[in-house]
Amino acid sequence: MALLPILCYPDPKLHKVAKPVAVVDERVQTLVRDMLETMYEAKGIGLAATQIDVHERVIVIDVSEERDQPLVLINPEIVWTSPTKHLNEEGCLSVPGIYDGVERFDAVHVQALDGQGQSRTIEAEELLAVCIQHEMDHLMGKVFVEYLSPLKRNRIKTKMLKALREESR
Ligand code: K1U
Ligand code: ZN
């Protein structure tokens, strides 16, 4: 297993659009294991392959209290959305220390392959639904701060670039 470095906003690589996985083989299963290890180590509830500079449609999630219910979504597609949306507080491992409200569907149904390449439909609500929508945005090259006002987004960008400069001193 391996811990993978997580890209930090405003890295332009976070805006690449991920390609579908052709076959769930050993390479993809190793990627999934490494992503789970990286997500748990970073204390996140989700991670998209885009965030570790792999531009393939792979997501890992675990919203359980005990951190023992990993969910693997390969080539996920939203097949149903609830008629209602709500504002939810979100964070992002690629934008450390920043939390803000984003409007998301209250519930979604997602069709995806699991870690064994089996097709599954997941009916998600509450935090799982929010997390799935956040991670699927990553696969499309979208970071949650892009839902915020240009003023907020520019402040966040400046703060992140300053932190990166200080880190590399
Ligand atoms: O994609 C990521 O960067 C992971 C991200 C997922 C996420 C958190 C909250 C709402 C939507 C998506 C995180 O895990 S951020 C860290 C975290 O554990 C967390 C932050 C706020 C609320 C709940 C959890
Ligand atoms: Zn994120």
Tab-separated table of C-alpha atoms and ligand atoms in Angstrom:
chain	number	residue	atom	x	y	z
A	1	MET	CA	0.000	0.000	0.000
A	2	ALA	CA	1.124	3.569	-0.545
A	3	LEU	CA	0.245	7.030	0.713
A	4	LEU	CA	-0.223	9.359	-2.237
A	5	PRO	CA	0.365	13.142	-2.274
A	6	ILE	CA	-2.873	15.173	-2.548
A	7	LEU	CA	-2.934	18.088	-5.032
A	8	CYS	CA	-3.673	21.468	-3.456
A	9	TYR	CA	-5.921	24.191	-4.910
A	10	PRO	CA	-5.197	26.179	-7.109
A	11	ASP	CA	-3.124	23.463	-8.837
A	12	PRO	CA	-4.365	23.482	-12.501
A	13	LYS	CA	-4.228	19.648	-12.553
A	14	LEU	CA	-7.343	19.684	-10.309
A	15	HIS	CA	-9.281	20.977	-13.329
A	16	LYS	CA	-8.535	18.008	-15.615
A	17	VAL	CA	-11.567	15.915	-16.639
A	18	ALA	CA	-11.183	12.231	-15.667
A	19	LYS	CA	-11.593	9.440	-18.242
A	20	PRO	CA	-13.673	6.278	-17.670
A	21	VAL	CA	-11.872	3.147	-16.409
A	22	ALA	CA	-11.816	0.521	-19.199
A	23	VAL	CA	-11.409	-2.548	-16.972
A	24	VAL	CA	-11.292	-3.072	-13.191
A	25	ASP	CA	-8.007	-4.996	-13.099
A	26	GLU	CA	-5.189	-5.359	-10.568
A	27	ARG	CA	-3.820	-1.903	-11.457
A	28	VAL	CA	-7.166	-0.273	-10.610
A	29	GLN	CA	-7.549	-2.380	-7.428
A	30	THR	CA	-4.082	-1.222	-6.276
A	31	LEU	CA	-5.090	2.390	-7.043
A	32	VAL	CA	-8.284	1.913	-4.947
A	33	ARG	CA	-6.293	0.465	-2.001
A	34	ASP	CA	-3.807	3.362	-2.144
A	35	MET	CA	-6.647	5.913	-2.354
A	36	LEU	CA	-8.398	4.382	0.692
A	37	GLU	CA	-5.151	4.454	2.683
A	38	THR	CA	-4.564	8.082	1.640
A	39	MET	CA	-8.153	9.108	2.518
A	40	TYR	CA	-8.038	7.449	5.971
A	41	GLU	CA	-4.597	8.913	6.738
A	42	ALA	CA	-5.814	12.421	5.729
A	43	LYS	CA	-8.959	11.916	7.887
A	44	GLY	CA	-11.211	12.635	4.922
A	45	ILE	CA	-14.619	11.128	4.198
A	46	GLY	CA	-13.919	10.918	0.465
A	47	LEU	CA	-11.225	11.132	-2.192
A	48	ALA	CA	-11.384	11.349	-5.986
A	49	ALA	CA	-8.534	10.038	-8.172
A	50	THR	CA	-8.168	13.558	-9.644
A	51	GLN	CA	-6.912	14.753	-6.229
A	52	ILE	CA	-3.935	12.389	-6.428
A	53	ASP	CA	-3.220	13.369	-10.057
A	54	VAL	CA	-4.767	10.230	-11.578
A	55	HIS	CA	-7.353	11.318	-14.146
A	56	GLU	CA	-9.622	8.270	-14.169
A	57	ARG	CA	-13.203	7.997	-12.850
A	58	VAL	CA	-12.473	6.450	-9.446
A	59	ILE	CA	-13.845	7.607	-6.063
A	60	VAL	CA	-13.475	6.222	-2.536
A	61	ILE	CA	-15.757	7.253	0.342
A	62	ASP	CA	-16.290	6.312	3.982
A	63	VAL	CA	-18.841	8.369	5.938
A	64	SER	CA	-19.177	5.818	8.774
A	65	GLU	CA	-18.366	6.847	12.374
A	66	GLU	CA	-16.151	3.778	12.811
A	67	ARG	CA	-14.325	4.365	9.490
A	68	ASP	CA	-14.908	0.755	8.550
A	69	GLN	CA	-17.403	1.020	5.648
A	70	PRO	CA	-15.402	1.885	2.526
A	71	LEU	CA	-17.370	2.564	-0.626
A	72	VAL	CA	-15.675	2.315	-4.029
A	73	LEU	CA	-17.296	3.978	-7.047
A	74	ILE	CA	-15.743	3.381	-10.464
A	75	ASN	CA	-17.233	5.138	-13.513
A	76	PRO	CA	-20.037	6.599	-11.339
A	77	GLU	CA	-23.071	8.168	-13.017
A	78	ILE	CA	-25.933	9.947	-11.241
A	79	VAL	CA	-29.149	8.315	-12.474
A	80	TRP	CA	-31.639	10.150	-10.220
A	81	THR	CA	-31.675	13.373	-8.202
A	82	SER	CA	-34.187	14.452	-5.536
A	83	PRO	CA	-36.441	17.388	-6.375
A	84	THR	CA	-35.030	19.321	-3.402
A	85	LYS	CA	-31.619	20.833	-2.619
A	86	HIS	CA	-30.052	22.172	0.570
A	87	LEU	CA	-27.024	24.186	1.601
A	88	ASN	CA	-24.412	21.975	3.313
A	89	GLU	CA	-21.092	22.835	4.929
A	90	GLU	CA	-18.266	21.291	2.887
A	91	GLY	CA	-14.540	20.903	3.239
A	92	CYS	CA	-11.950	19.520	0.830
A	93	LEU	CA	-8.631	17.754	1.329
A	94	SER	CA	-7.332	19.798	-1.639
A	95	VAL	CA	-8.326	23.091	0.065
A	96	PRO	CA	-7.186	22.456	3.648
A	97	GLY	CA	-8.704	24.603	6.392
A	98	ILE	CA	-11.507	26.052	4.233
A	99	TYR	CA	-15.165	25.216	4.924
A	100	ASP	CA	-18.181	26.818	3.258
A	101	GLY	CA	-21.769	26.177	2.204
A	102	VAL	CA	-22.623	24.552	-1.136
A	103	GLU	CA	-26.113	23.727	-2.404
A	104	ARG	CA	-26.511	20.035	-3.288
A	105	PHE	CA	-29.353	17.620	-4.076
A	106	ASP	CA	-30.709	16.097	-0.848
A	107	ALA	CA	-30.560	12.588	-2.327
A	108	VAL	CA	-29.050	10.942	-5.398
A	109	HIS	CA	-29.016	7.472	-6.945
A	110	VAL	CA	-25.676	6.541	-8.471
A	111	GLN	CA	-24.802	3.674	-10.781
A	112	ALA	CA	-21.162	2.575	-10.592
A	113	LEU	CA	-18.805	-0.384	-10.663
A	114	ASP	CA	-17.498	-1.541	-7.285
A	115	GLY	CA	-13.910	-2.613	-6.511
A	116	GLN	CA	-14.590	-6.029	-8.085
A	117	GLY	CA	-15.999	-4.521	-11.281
A	118	GLN	CA	-19.603	-5.407	-10.380
A	119	SER	CA	-22.345	-2.924	-11.349
A	120	ARG	CA	-24.171	-1.424	-8.334
A	121	THR	CA	-26.816	1.237	-7.745
A	122	ILE	CA	-26.354	3.252	-4.541
A	123	GLU	CA	-29.254	5.210	-3.047
A	124	ALA	CA	-27.630	8.023	-1.089
A	125	GLU	CA	-28.940	10.748	1.213
A	126	GLU	CA	-27.562	13.123	3.865
A	127	LEU	CA	-23.735	13.256	4.145
A	128	LEU	CA	-23.202	10.366	1.700
A	129	ALA	CA	-25.227	12.168	-1.007
A	130	VAL	CA	-23.291	15.407	-0.413
A	131	CYS	CA	-19.953	13.584	-0.494
A	132	ILE	CA	-20.803	11.700	-3.720
A	133	GLN	CA	-21.740	14.994	-5.450
A	134	HIS	CA	-18.526	16.667	-4.177
A	135	GLU	CA	-16.336	13.769	-5.394
A	136	MET	CA	-18.103	13.541	-8.769
A	137	ASP	CA	-17.397	17.247	-9.260
A	138	HIS	CA	-13.685	16.483	-8.723
A	139	LEU	CA	-13.855	13.948	-11.585
A	140	MET	CA	-15.217	16.752	-13.794
A	141	GLY	CA	-12.353	19.036	-12.743
A	142	LYS	CA	-14.509	21.122	-10.396
A	143	VAL	CA	-13.450	22.125	-6.874
A	144	PHE	CA	-16.144	23.184	-4.346
A	145	VAL	CA	-14.733	26.735	-4.046
A	146	GLU	CA	-15.943	27.322	-7.622
A	147	TYR	CA	-19.506	27.496	-6.203
A	148	LEU	CA	-18.467	30.429	-3.974
A	149	SER	CA	-18.412	34.113	-4.964
A	150	PRO	CA	-15.407	35.339	-7.008
A	151	LEU	CA	-14.401	37.460	-3.978
A	152	LYS	CA	-14.340	34.459	-1.602
A	153	ARG	CA	-12.626	32.271	-4.217
A	154	ASN	CA	-9.860	34.829	-4.832
A	155	ARG	CA	-9.264	35.203	-1.088
A	156	ILE	CA	-8.972	31.403	-0.769
A	157	LYS	CA	-6.608	31.241	-3.770
A	158	THR	CA	-4.363	33.947	-2.269
A	159	LYS	CA	-4.359	32.181	1.130
A	160	MET	CA	-3.455	28.806	-0.429
A	161	LEU	CA	-0.652	30.281	-2.601
A	162	LYS	CA	0.782	32.067	0.480
A	163	ALA	CA	0.714	28.807	2.487
A	164	LEU	CA	2.431	26.945	-0.393
A	165	ARG	CA	5.153	29.638	-0.622
A	166	GLU	CA	5.753	29.457	3.144
A	167	GLU	CA	5.875	25.652	3.023
A	168	SER	CA	8.578	25.684	0.317
A	169	ARG	CA	10.808	28.190	2.230
B	1	K1U	O1	-12.933	15.321	-1.608
B	1	K1U	C1	-12.384	15.646	-0.581
B	1	K1U	O2	-11.552	16.541	-0.609
B	1	K1U	C2	-12.737	15.003	0.735
B	1	K1U	C3	-13.735	15.815	1.529
B	1	K1U	C4	-15.121	15.276	1.272
B	1	K1U	C5	-16.280	16.103	1.744
B	1	K1U	C6	-16.382	16.616	3.014
B	1	K1U	C7	-17.489	17.354	3.398
B	1	K1U	C8	-18.507	17.550	2.512
B	1	K1U	C9	-18.392	17.069	1.233
B	1	K1U	C10	-17.290	16.338	0.852
B	1	K1U	C11	-13.360	15.710	2.992
B	1	K1U	O3	-13.297	14.655	3.533
B	1	K1U	S1	-13.029	17.174	3.849
B	1	K1U	C12	-12.656	16.687	5.515
B	1	K1U	C13	-13.771	16.115	6.308
B	1	K1U	O4	-13.603	15.021	6.799
B	1	K1U	C14	-15.082	16.779	6.527
B	1	K1U	C15	-15.247	18.150	6.400
B	1	K1U	C16	-16.501	18.725	6.603
B	1	K1U	C17	-17.582	17.954	6.962
B	1	K1U	C18	-17.418	16.576	7.104
B	1	K1U	C19	-16.169	16.008	6.906
B	2	ZN	ZN	-12.633	17.730	-2.348
